[in-house]
Amino acid sequence: MKLRKVSAAAATALVLALTATACGGGDNNDDNGSDSGSGGGKKIKIGIKYDQPGLGLKEPDGTFSGFDVDVATYVAKELGYEPDQIDFVETKSADRENALARGDVKFIAATYSINDERAKKVDFAGPYLLAHQDLLVKADSDIAKGTDLNGKKLCSVTGSTSAQNVKDTIAPKAQLRTNSGYSECVAALQSGAVDALTTDDSILAGYAAQEQYKGKFKLAGLKLSNENYGIGVKKGDTATVDKINAALEKMVSDGSWEKAVKENFGPAGYQNEPAPKIGDIVK
């Protein structure tokens, strides 16, 4: 009789243990990649742009292309995730900090320029590319320098610092117009609703190289600012920052970085800067 009581207790304990294990299974498959990065059968969510040719673009067939996509894919592999384990999440400029704070994504590679204000809210790995703010104008435009924008209509995207930088330091009489994405700004430039689009030269080069825009636009060739692209990580997640930095260094050393630059920017004749050193922020 006593033996049966002990066996029943043991059976009850076993059921409870199995139940707890089953309930906790979801935590071991956190699909934002917030585990140790061991990969396995899990997924990792990475924030990118969907509308930036040459950097982060969702193609009509649902695949993704661009330099940021290649960098993110390389980094994810170093963290233990194969390409089919990556979920690319559209992350607009105005929502990048919130997406990381909410845990929607593990990291963000989306033309994310490192600056002091953003660094208060998120941690950055990198930089992995040094770009420069420039202007995209129509091929026959007479805008040749920043001050020519006074009295002109200037477009950029919500959450970007580029247009405000122009108005604050270069052309205070410029008329700012913001849209949710760069595609809308390019359409406005083509229709004549705006006179110029400002953002990083890498982004502008991607648009200028698209088949439907070839010969219609030109880059003004100005270096209005230095934009150090970093990979955004949730504030305090220093372990992930260290892993990403190691991955970026390896990407440069094994030639994958240079290959990605040529494949994504080469058709536009983009003159890229050399690969920056980790932690080397050019002001």
Coordinates of C-alpha atoms in Angstrom, one line a residue:
M1 CA 0.0 0.0 0.0
K2 CA 2.8 2.4 0.9
L3 CA 4.6 1.5 -2.3
R4 CA 1.5 2.5 -4.4
K5 CA 1.3 5.9 -2.6
V6 CA 4.9 6.7 -3.4
S7 CA 4.4 5.7 -7.1
A8 CA 1.4 7.9 -7.4
A9 CA 3.3 10.9 -6.0
A10 CA 6.1 10.3 -8.4
A11 CA 3.7 10.0 -11.3
T12 CA 2.0 13.3 -10.3
A13 CA 5.4 15.0 -10.2
L14 CA 6.3 13.7 -13.6
V15 CA 3.1 15.0 -15.2
L16 CA 3.7 18.4 -13.6
A17 CA 7.2 18.5 -15.0
L18 CA 6.1 17.6 -18.5
T19 CA 3.3 20.2 -18.4
A20 CA 5.8 22.9 -17.3
T21 CA 8.2 21.9 -20.1
A22 CA 5.4 22.1 -22.7
C23 CA 4.2 25.5 -21.5
G24 CA 7.7 26.8 -21.5
G25 CA 8.5 25.6 -25.0
G26 CA 7.5 28.9 -26.6
D27 CA 10.3 30.7 -24.8
N28 CA 12.9 28.5 -26.4
N29 CA 11.6 29.5 -29.9
D30 CA 11.5 33.2 -29.5
D31 CA 11.3 34.3 -33.1
N32 CA 12.9 37.7 -32.6
G33 CA 16.1 35.9 -32.1
S34 CA 16.5 37.0 -28.5
D35 CA 18.0 33.7 -27.5
S36 CA 21.8 33.2 -27.5
G37 CA 21.8 33.1 -31.3
S38 CA 22.3 29.3 -31.5
G39 CA 20.1 29.0 -34.5
G40 CA 18.8 25.5 -34.7
G41 CA 15.2 25.4 -35.9
K42 CA 14.4 28.9 -34.6
K43 CA 13.9 32.1 -36.5
I44 CA 15.4 35.6 -36.2
K45 CA 13.6 38.8 -37.0
I46 CA 15.7 41.5 -38.6
G47 CA 14.5 45.0 -39.4
I48 CA 15.3 46.4 -42.9
K49 CA 13.8 48.8 -45.4
Y50 CA 11.5 47.5 -48.1
D51 CA 11.7 50.4 -50.5
Q52 CA 15.4 51.3 -50.9
P53 CA 16.9 49.9 -54.2
G54 CA 20.5 48.9 -53.7
L55 CA 20.1 48.7 -49.9
G56 CA 16.9 47.1 -48.7
L57 CA 14.2 46.2 -51.3
K58 CA 11.4 43.8 -51.3
E59 CA 11.2 42.4 -54.8
P60 CA 7.9 41.5 -56.5
D61 CA 8.5 37.8 -56.0
G62 CA 8.8 38.4 -52.2
T63 CA 12.6 38.0 -52.0
F64 CA 14.9 40.8 -50.7
S65 CA 17.9 42.5 -52.2
G66 CA 20.4 45.2 -51.3
F67 CA 23.6 45.9 -49.4
D68 CA 21.8 46.1 -46.0
V69 CA 20.1 42.8 -46.8
D70 CA 23.5 41.2 -47.6
V71 CA 25.1 42.6 -44.4
A72 CA 22.2 41.4 -42.3
T73 CA 22.2 37.9 -43.9
Y74 CA 26.0 37.6 -43.3
V75 CA 25.7 38.7 -39.6
A76 CA 22.7 36.4 -39.0
K77 CA 24.8 33.5 -40.3
E78 CA 27.6 34.3 -37.9
L79 CA 25.0 34.3 -35.1
G80 CA 23.9 30.8 -36.2
Y81 CA 21.0 31.4 -38.5
E82 CA 20.7 30.3 -42.1
P83 CA 19.0 32.5 -44.7
D84 CA 15.7 30.4 -44.5
Q85 CA 15.6 31.2 -40.7
I86 CA 15.5 34.9 -41.3
D87 CA 12.3 36.9 -41.2
F88 CA 12.9 40.4 -42.6
V89 CA 10.6 42.9 -41.0
E90 CA 9.9 46.3 -42.6
T91 CA 11.2 49.0 -40.3
K92 CA 10.5 52.6 -41.3
S93 CA 12.8 55.4 -40.2
A94 CA 10.4 56.8 -37.6
D95 CA 9.8 53.4 -35.9
R96 CA 13.3 52.0 -35.6
E97 CA 13.9 52.8 -31.9
N98 CA 10.4 51.6 -30.9
A99 CA 10.8 48.4 -32.9
L100 CA 13.9 47.6 -30.9
A101 CA 12.4 48.6 -27.6
R102 CA 9.4 46.5 -28.1
G103 CA 11.5 43.5 -29.1
D104 CA 9.9 43.3 -32.6
V105 CA 13.3 42.5 -34.1
K106 CA 16.6 41.3 -32.9
F107 CA 18.6 44.0 -34.8
I108 CA 18.1 46.6 -37.5
A109 CA 20.2 47.1 -40.6
A110 CA 18.3 49.8 -42.4
T111 CA 20.6 52.8 -43.4
Y112 CA 20.6 53.6 -39.7
S113 CA 23.0 56.4 -39.1
I114 CA 24.7 56.5 -35.8
N115 CA 24.3 59.8 -33.8
D116 CA 24.3 60.9 -30.2
E117 CA 20.6 61.2 -29.9
R118 CA 19.8 57.8 -31.2
A119 CA 22.6 56.2 -29.1
K120 CA 20.7 57.3 -26.0
K121 CA 17.9 54.9 -27.0
V122 CA 19.6 52.0 -28.7
D123 CA 23.0 50.4 -28.9
F124 CA 24.9 50.3 -32.2
A125 CA 27.3 47.8 -33.7
G126 CA 29.6 49.0 -36.5
P127 CA 29.7 51.2 -38.4
Y128 CA 29.7 49.1 -41.6
L129 CA 29.4 51.8 -44.2
L130 CA 30.3 55.5 -44.4
A131 CA 27.9 57.4 -46.6
H132 CA 27.4 61.1 -47.2
Q133 CA 24.2 63.2 -47.4
D134 CA 23.6 64.4 -51.0
L135 CA 20.8 65.6 -53.2
L136 CA 18.9 63.9 -56.0
V137 CA 17.6 66.3 -58.6
K138 CA 16.3 66.1 -62.2
A139 CA 18.9 65.6 -64.9
D140 CA 18.3 69.2 -66.2
S141 CA 18.2 70.8 -62.7
D142 CA 20.4 73.9 -62.0
I143 CA 20.7 73.0 -58.3
A144 CA 24.4 72.7 -57.9
K145 CA 25.0 73.5 -54.2
G146 CA 23.2 73.4 -50.9
T147 CA 22.3 77.1 -50.8
D148 CA 20.5 76.7 -54.1
L149 CA 17.7 75.0 -52.2
N150 CA 16.5 78.3 -50.6
G151 CA 13.0 78.8 -51.8
K152 CA 12.9 75.3 -53.3
K153 CA 10.8 72.3 -52.3
L154 CA 12.8 69.7 -50.6
C155 CA 11.6 66.1 -49.8
S156 CA 12.8 63.5 -47.3
V157 CA 11.1 60.9 -45.1
T158 CA 9.6 61.1 -41.7
G159 CA 12.1 60.3 -39.0
S160 CA 15.1 61.1 -41.1
T161 CA 17.6 63.8 -40.0
S162 CA 18.6 64.7 -43.6
A163 CA 16.1 67.4 -44.5
Q164 CA 16.3 69.1 -41.2
N165 CA 20.0 69.2 -41.4
V166 CA 19.7 71.1 -44.7
K167 CA 17.2 73.6 -43.3
D168 CA 19.1 74.2 -40.1
T169 CA 22.6 74.6 -41.5
I170 CA 22.5 75.1 -45.3
A171 CA 19.3 76.5 -46.7
P172 CA 17.0 77.9 -44.0
K173 CA 14.4 79.0 -46.6
A174 CA 14.0 75.6 -48.1
Q175 CA 10.4 74.3 -48.0
L176 CA 10.4 70.9 -46.4
R177 CA 8.1 68.1 -47.4
T178 CA 8.1 64.7 -45.7
N179 CA 6.7 61.4 -46.8
S180 CA 6.5 57.9 -45.3
G181 CA 9.1 56.5 -47.7
Y182 CA 11.7 57.4 -50.3
S183 CA 9.6 56.0 -53.1
E184 CA 7.0 58.7 -52.6
C185 CA 9.7 61.3 -52.6
V186 CA 11.1 60.0 -55.9
A187 CA 7.6 60.0 -57.4
A188 CA 7.2 63.6 -56.2
L189 CA 10.5 64.6 -57.8
Q190 CA 9.6 63.0 -61.1
S191 CA 6.2 64.8 -61.2
G192 CA 7.8 68.1 -60.3
A193 CA 6.0 68.4 -56.9
V194 CA 9.4 68.8 -55.3
D195 CA 12.7 70.1 -56.6
A196 CA 15.0 67.8 -54.8
L197 CA 15.2 64.8 -52.6
T198 CA 17.8 64.6 -49.9
T199 CA 19.2 61.7 -48.0
D200 CA 22.4 59.5 -48.1
D201 CA 24.2 59.2 -51.4
S202 CA 24.0 55.4 -51.2
I203 CA 20.2 55.5 -51.1
L204 CA 20.0 58.1 -53.9
A205 CA 22.4 56.1 -56.1
G206 CA 20.1 53.1 -55.7
Y207 CA 17.1 55.0 -57.1
A208 CA 19.1 56.7 -59.8
A209 CA 20.3 53.3 -61.1
Q210 CA 16.8 51.8 -61.4
E211 CA 15.8 51.1 -65.0
Q212 CA 12.8 53.4 -65.1
Y213 CA 14.8 56.3 -63.8
K214 CA 18.0 56.0 -65.8
G215 CA 18.9 59.3 -67.4
K216 CA 16.1 61.2 -65.6
F217 CA 17.9 62.0 -62.3
K218 CA 21.4 62.9 -61.1
L219 CA 23.2 63.2 -57.9
A220 CA 24.4 66.7 -57.1
G221 CA 27.7 65.3 -55.8
L222 CA 27.7 67.2 -52.5
K223 CA 29.0 65.8 -49.2
L224 CA 26.7 67.6 -46.9
S225 CA 27.3 65.3 -43.9
N226 CA 28.9 62.0 -42.9
E227 CA 26.5 59.2 -42.2
N228 CA 28.0 56.2 -40.3
Y229 CA 25.7 53.3 -40.9
G230 CA 25.4 51.1 -37.8
I231 CA 23.4 48.0 -36.8
G232 CA 20.8 49.0 -34.1
V233 CA 20.4 46.7 -31.2
K234 CA 18.1 46.9 -28.1
K235 CA 19.7 49.2 -25.5
G236 CA 21.8 47.2 -23.0
D237 CA 22.2 44.1 -25.2
T238 CA 26.0 44.4 -25.3
A239 CA 26.5 40.7 -25.9
T240 CA 24.7 40.9 -29.3
V241 CA 26.6 44.1 -30.2
D242 CA 29.9 42.3 -29.6
K243 CA 28.8 39.3 -31.8
I244 CA 27.7 41.6 -34.6
N245 CA 30.9 43.6 -34.5
A246 CA 32.9 40.4 -34.8
A247 CA 30.8 39.3 -37.7
L248 CA 31.3 42.7 -39.5
E249 CA 35.0 42.5 -39.0
K250 CA 35.0 39.0 -40.6
M251 CA 32.8 40.2 -43.5
V252 CA 35.4 42.8 -44.3
S253 CA 38.5 40.5 -43.9
D254 CA 37.1 37.7 -46.1
G255 CA 36.2 40.0 -48.9
S256 CA 32.4 39.6 -48.6
W257 CA 31.9 43.3 -47.7
E258 CA 33.7 44.5 -50.9
K259 CA 31.8 42.0 -53.0
A260 CA 28.4 43.2 -51.6
V261 CA 29.3 46.8 -52.3
K262 CA 30.2 46.1 -56.0
E263 CA 27.1 44.0 -56.6
N264 CA 24.6 46.5 -55.1
F265 CA 26.2 49.9 -55.9
G266 CA 28.3 49.2 -58.9
P267 CA 25.6 49.7 -61.6
A268 CA 25.1 53.3 -60.3
G269 CA 28.8 54.2 -60.4
Y270 CA 28.7 54.9 -56.7
Q271 CA 32.0 55.9 -55.3
N272 CA 32.0 54.2 -51.9
E273 CA 34.4 55.0 -49.0
P274 CA 36.6 52.2 -47.7
A275 CA 35.1 49.8 -45.1
P276 CA 35.2 51.7 -41.8
K277 CA 36.8 50.3 -38.7
I278 CA 34.5 49.2 -35.9
G279 CA 33.8 52.0 -33.5
D280 CA 35.4 54.6 -35.8
I281 CA 32.7 57.3 -36.2
V282 CA 33.6 60.0 -38.7
K283 CA 32.1 63.3 -37.6

